[in-house]
Short mmCIF file of C-alpha atoms in Angstrom, two decimals:
data_model
loop_
_atom_site.label_atom_id
_atom_site.label_comp_id
_atom_site.label_asym_id
_atom_site.label_seq_id
_atom_site.Cartn_x
_atom_site.Cartn_y
_atom_site.Cartn_z
CA MET A 72 101.19 111.39 122.72
CA SER A 73 101.12 109.18 125.54
CA GLY A 74 99.60 105.37 125.82
CA SER A 75 99.16 102.57 123.76
CA LYS A 76 99.90 103.35 119.81
CA GLU A 77 97.29 101.21 120.27
CA ASP A 78 94.00 101.30 122.14
CA LYS A 79 92.91 98.09 123.38
CA ILE A 80 89.93 99.93 125.28
CA LYS A 81 87.48 99.79 122.73
CA GLU A 82 88.39 96.84 120.79
CA HIS A 83 85.41 94.24 119.39
CA ASP A 84 85.01 92.64 116.86
CA ASN A 85 83.15 94.81 115.10
CA LYS A 86 81.53 92.44 112.37
CA ASP A 87 78.84 94.52 112.13
CA VAL A 88 80.64 97.27 110.45
CA GLU A 89 79.62 96.92 106.54
CA TYR A 90 83.38 96.15 105.21
CA ASN A 91 83.19 94.12 102.35
CA LEU A 92 87.25 93.23 102.19
CA PRO A 93 89.65 90.86 103.95
CA ARG A 94 90.18 91.92 107.87
CA ASN A 95 93.36 90.70 109.74
CA ASP A 96 94.82 89.42 106.55
CA ALA A 97 98.50 89.99 105.40
CA ALA A 98 98.31 90.11 101.88
CA GLU A 99 95.75 92.67 102.25
CA HIS A 100 97.83 95.07 103.92
CA VAL A 101 100.54 95.02 101.47
CA ARG A 102 97.73 95.76 98.72
CA LEU A 103 96.59 98.63 100.92
CA ASN A 104 99.59 99.98 101.19
CA ASP A 105 100.35 99.98 97.52
CA GLN A 106 97.09 101.64 96.99
CA ALA A 107 98.01 104.49 99.06
CA ALA A 108 101.30 105.04 97.28
CA GLY A 109 99.26 105.16 94.02
CA TYR A 110 97.29 107.53 95.31
CA ILE A 111 99.98 109.60 97.29
CA ASP A 112 102.02 109.83 93.63
CA LEU A 113 98.13 110.39 91.91
CA MET A 114 97.91 114.00 94.25
CA LYS A 115 101.70 114.59 93.89
CA GLY A 116 102.05 114.33 97.28
CA LYS A 117 99.39 116.37 98.21
CA ILE A 118 97.67 113.98 101.03
CA ILE A 119 95.58 117.12 102.35
CA HIS A 120 93.66 119.74 100.48
CA ALA A 121 91.96 121.07 103.13
CA THR A 122 93.58 124.83 104.35
CA LEU A 123 94.64 123.54 107.69
CA GLU A 124 96.68 126.00 110.06
CA SER A 125 98.45 124.71 113.14
CA PRO A 126 96.42 121.55 113.15
CA THR A 127 95.77 120.43 116.82
CA LYS A 128 93.78 117.09 116.68
CA ILE A 129 93.92 115.28 113.63
CA LEU A 130 91.09 112.34 112.75
CA ASP A 131 91.53 109.32 110.12
CA VAL A 132 88.67 107.89 110.19
CA GLY A 133 89.28 104.55 108.18
CA CYS A 134 92.99 104.42 108.49
CA ASP A 135 93.15 100.73 107.41
CA THR A 136 96.86 100.01 107.57
CA GLY A 137 97.77 103.31 109.28
CA ILE A 138 99.60 104.30 106.22
CA ILE A 139 97.98 108.32 105.74
CA THR A 140 97.66 108.64 109.70
CA ARG A 141 101.95 107.92 109.89
CA HIS A 142 102.09 110.46 106.84
CA LEU A 143 99.77 113.25 108.81
CA GLY A 144 101.89 112.63 112.10
CA SER A 145 104.94 113.72 110.08
CA ILE A 146 103.37 116.32 108.63
CA TYR A 147 101.79 117.74 111.40
CA PRO A 148 104.52 116.83 114.16
CA THR A 149 102.50 119.06 116.51
CA ALA A 150 99.00 118.02 116.57
CA SER A 151 98.17 114.72 118.01
CA VAL A 152 97.10 112.57 115.59
CA TYR A 153 94.26 109.71 115.48
CA GLY A 154 93.67 106.85 113.27
CA ILE A 155 89.78 105.19 113.41
CA VAL A 156 89.67 101.21 112.44
CA ILE A 157 88.11 98.26 112.73
CA SER A 158 90.85 95.93 112.93
CA PRO A 159 94.23 96.04 115.35
CA VAL A 160 96.89 98.23 112.62
CA PRO A 161 99.27 95.74 111.52
CA PRO A 162 103.27 96.55 112.54
CA THR A 163 105.47 98.73 110.46
CA THR A 164 108.20 97.25 108.50
CA ALA A 165 111.57 98.77 107.01
CA SER A 166 109.74 98.58 103.62
CA ASP A 167 107.19 101.36 104.46
CA SER A 168 107.18 104.61 102.99
CA ILE A 169 106.84 105.92 106.98
CA PRO A 170 109.06 102.98 108.44
CA SER A 171 108.25 103.70 112.39
CA THR A 172 104.84 105.38 114.12
CA PRO A 173 105.40 108.92 115.36
CA PRO A 174 105.32 109.78 118.56
CA ASN A 175 101.52 112.16 117.88
CA VAL A 176 99.95 108.96 116.04
CA GLY A 177 97.92 106.94 118.19
CA TYR A 178 94.86 104.02 116.93
CA ILE A 179 91.40 103.99 118.37
CA ILE A 180 89.94 100.67 117.11
CA GLY A 181 86.04 100.30 117.08
CA ASP A 182 82.90 101.74 114.48
CA ILE A 183 83.32 105.66 114.62
CA ARG A 184 79.63 105.47 114.61
CA LYS A 185 79.70 103.73 118.27
CA LEU A 186 82.66 105.54 119.52
CA ALA A 187 81.54 109.04 118.60
CA GLY A 188 79.01 108.70 121.73
CA GLU A 189 81.46 106.07 123.87
CA ASP A 190 84.54 107.79 123.37
CA GLU A 191 85.46 110.70 125.34
CA ARG A 192 88.02 111.56 123.34
CA LEU A 193 85.68 111.89 120.08
CA LYS A 194 82.71 113.57 121.90
CA ALA A 195 81.60 117.00 120.57
CA GLY A 196 84.22 120.17 121.52
CA ASN A 197 86.92 117.81 121.96
CA PHE A 198 88.36 117.56 118.06
CA ASP A 199 89.32 120.16 115.51
CA CYS A 200 87.34 118.92 112.72
CA ILE A 201 84.05 119.38 115.24
CA PHE A 202 85.50 122.49 116.61
CA GLN A 203 84.81 126.10 115.11
CA ARG A 204 86.52 126.31 111.26
CA GLY A 205 87.50 122.51 111.51
CA TRP A 206 87.80 121.06 108.20
CA LEU A 207 86.04 117.54 106.76
CA GLU A 208 87.71 116.08 103.91
CA ILE A 209 86.80 112.88 102.12
CA HIS A 210 88.63 111.00 99.56
CA ASP A 211 86.60 108.53 97.32
CA TYR A 212 86.19 107.20 93.71
CA VAL A 213 82.71 107.33 91.95
CA GLU A 214 81.92 103.95 90.78
CA ILE A 215 81.19 104.81 86.73
CA TRP A 216 84.15 104.24 84.54
CA TYR A 217 84.87 105.72 81.16
CA ASN A 218 87.28 105.24 77.82
CA VAL A 219 88.89 108.40 76.38
CA LYS A 220 88.76 106.37 72.94
CA GLU A 221 84.85 106.57 73.01
CA GLY A 222 84.83 109.92 73.85
CA ASP A 223 84.91 110.16 77.18
CA ARG A 224 80.89 108.00 77.32
CA VAL A 225 79.80 105.65 80.13
CA VAL A 226 81.16 102.26 79.33
CA SER A 227 79.61 100.73 82.68
CA ARG A 228 75.93 101.53 81.46
CA ASN A 229 75.51 97.93 81.17
CA TRP A 230 77.84 96.13 83.40
CA LYS A 231 75.38 93.14 84.95
CA TRP A 232 77.79 93.13 88.16
CA LEU A 233 77.79 96.95 88.55
CA LYS A 234 74.04 96.70 88.28
CA ALA A 235 73.69 94.18 91.20
CA MET A 236 75.63 95.85 93.22
CA ARG A 237 74.03 98.97 92.97
CA ARG A 238 71.18 97.05 93.73
CA GLY A 239 72.68 95.68 96.51
CA ALA A 240 74.11 98.88 97.94
CA ASP A 241 70.49 100.40 97.98
CA GLU A 242 69.58 97.58 100.41
CA LEU A 243 72.12 98.37 102.38
CA GLY A 244 72.14 102.27 102.39
CA LEU A 245 75.52 102.70 100.80
CA ASP A 246 76.50 104.94 97.95
CA LEU A 247 78.74 103.72 95.75
CA ASP A 248 79.36 107.46 94.57
CA ILE A 249 80.18 109.10 97.73
CA GLY A 250 83.14 110.77 95.68
CA LEU A 251 79.82 112.43 93.36
CA HIS A 252 77.38 113.14 96.56
CA ALA A 253 79.69 114.40 98.74
CA GLU A 254 79.98 117.90 98.06
CA SER A 255 76.01 118.42 97.92
CA TYR A 256 75.91 116.19 101.68
CA MET A 257 78.55 118.92 103.30
CA ARG A 258 76.51 121.64 102.04
CA LYS A 259 73.23 120.52 103.33
CA ALA A 260 75.15 120.13 106.90
CA GLY A 261 76.06 123.54 106.35
CA LEU A 262 79.43 123.54 105.85
CA VAL A 263 81.75 126.11 103.90
CA ASP A 264 84.19 126.77 101.90
CA VAL A 265 83.37 123.52 100.24
CA ASN A 266 85.90 122.72 97.09
CA VAL A 267 86.27 119.77 94.97
CA GLU A 268 89.44 118.21 93.31
CA LYS A 269 88.56 115.38 90.53
CA TYR A 270 91.73 113.02 89.73
CA ILE A 271 91.28 110.45 86.45
CA VAL A 272 92.14 106.97 87.60
CA PRO A 273 93.37 104.53 84.62
CA ILE A 274 93.73 101.21 84.79
CA GLY A 275 96.27 99.98 83.30
CA THR A 276 99.63 102.10 82.76
CA TRP A 277 98.19 103.61 79.18
CA MET A 278 98.80 106.98 80.30
CA ALA A 279 101.67 107.44 82.51
CA ASP A 280 104.07 108.52 79.52
CA GLU A 281 102.00 111.66 79.49
CA ARG A 282 100.73 111.31 83.10
CA SER A 283 103.53 109.62 85.00
CA GLU A 284 101.75 110.29 88.85
CA THR A 285 99.19 107.95 87.40
CA ARG A 286 101.81 105.21 86.72
CA ARG A 287 101.85 103.23 90.20
CA ILE A 288 98.07 102.99 90.71
CA GLY A 289 97.57 102.39 87.31
CA VAL A 290 99.20 99.87 87.85
CA HIS A 291 97.48 98.79 90.96
CA GLN A 292 94.03 99.15 89.38
CA ASP A 293 95.15 96.40 86.27
CA GLN A 294 97.01 94.09 89.00
CA ASP A 295 94.34 94.11 91.74
CA LEU A 296 91.13 96.02 91.09
CA GLY A 297 89.11 93.04 89.21
CA GLY A 298 90.01 90.37 92.16
CA VAL A 299 89.16 93.22 94.34
CA PHE A 300 85.43 93.35 93.42
CA SER A 301 85.10 89.96 92.17
CA GLY A 302 86.60 87.95 95.00
CA SER A 303 85.70 90.27 98.08
CA ILE A 304 83.40 93.75 97.36
CA LEU A 305 80.64 92.24 94.75
CA PRO A 306 79.67 89.67 96.85
CA GLY A 307 79.89 91.13 99.80
CA ILE A 308 77.43 94.53 98.69
CA THR A 309 74.73 91.66 96.77
CA ARG A 310 74.78 89.33 99.97
CA LYS A 311 71.52 90.15 100.35
CA LEU A 312 70.04 89.93 96.93
CA GLY A 313 69.44 86.31 97.49
CA LEU A 314 71.61 85.34 93.79
CA GLY A 315 72.23 81.51 93.44
CA GLU A 316 76.00 80.68 93.21
CA ALA A 317 75.74 79.91 89.18
CA GLU A 318 74.41 83.81 89.10
CA MET A 319 77.31 85.09 91.21
CA GLU A 320 79.93 83.01 89.47
CA GLU A 321 78.65 84.64 85.87
CA LEU A 322 78.44 88.42 87.87
CA LYS A 323 82.21 87.38 88.81
CA ASP A 324 83.32 86.40 85.64
CA GLU A 325 82.08 89.46 83.58
CA CYS A 326 83.41 91.82 86.93
CA ARG A 327 87.16 90.80 86.02
CA ARG A 328 86.61 91.03 82.61
CA CYS A 329 85.46 94.68 82.31
CA LEU A 330 87.98 95.64 85.17
CA LYS A 331 91.08 94.36 82.77
CA GLU A 332 93.36 96.47 81.54
CA GLU A 333 91.93 98.78 78.35
CA LYS A 334 93.35 101.59 76.80
CA GLY A 335 91.65 104.43 77.76
CA LYS A 336 89.82 103.20 80.94
CA TYR A 337 89.45 105.00 83.60
CA LEU A 338 87.44 106.14 86.72
CA TRP A 339 87.24 109.46 88.54
CA PHE A 340 88.81 110.01 91.98
CA TYR A 341 87.03 112.66 94.16
CA VAL A 342 88.29 114.52 97.12
CA THR A 343 85.87 117.10 99.03
CA VAL A 344 86.78 119.52 101.60
CA GLY A 345 84.15 121.58 103.80
CA ARG A 346 84.65 123.63 106.83
CA LYS A 347 82.33 124.23 109.31
CA GLU A 348 82.28 128.06 110.01
#
């Protein structure tokens, strides 16, 4: 792929993009890379679930540190692979699972909602994901927690912090359960061959002896989930609710307690794919 690895032409501050995690933060980059590695283990290396046959172009929307984009470039070396990201992609390091950027990978900085109408590379007819027989694939959580020790009962139903997040998400037009709803969205959009795969994500390592692929993501969830939600996601998504400082601190404390490791506690990670005829 010719040109710079990171497209500066479309770079803006993108402050209006709904993103409730730290930007351009070295510690956050490490966390995101570890999270990605955990999900690769969880899916047993099956990064792509769509049936791709010699793709020529692949778009990774919301590529964060670019770690999955680089994996895609390595898996499909004859395809042009673009990562869309709102902040500059950090440099690779020797400890990364793919320590250098493949020559067929490039990054475009900006808001995909704007870029789709501005950038010639992303306009209709220019990308396999828009072509006939192109595939769309969505990976995401459902923000509902269960516990196997309680008969797989929903244990998050009465969490006050999660109720507040759901109210905040409604105000912002966000879907906290996109993993669960992606299938219906795809079908309504006219996609065919829609398929869903679910992966259980434990908090902690309580499942690792039985299913070793859950160990890394379980450790990641235990170490990072409470802090990430209470420190960034919860205050960001609820910012329009007018919550007072004391109330917010109470919600943060409850959030950290709820997301501690507890034997049997888990949520679901969904991978949904669909094809345009």
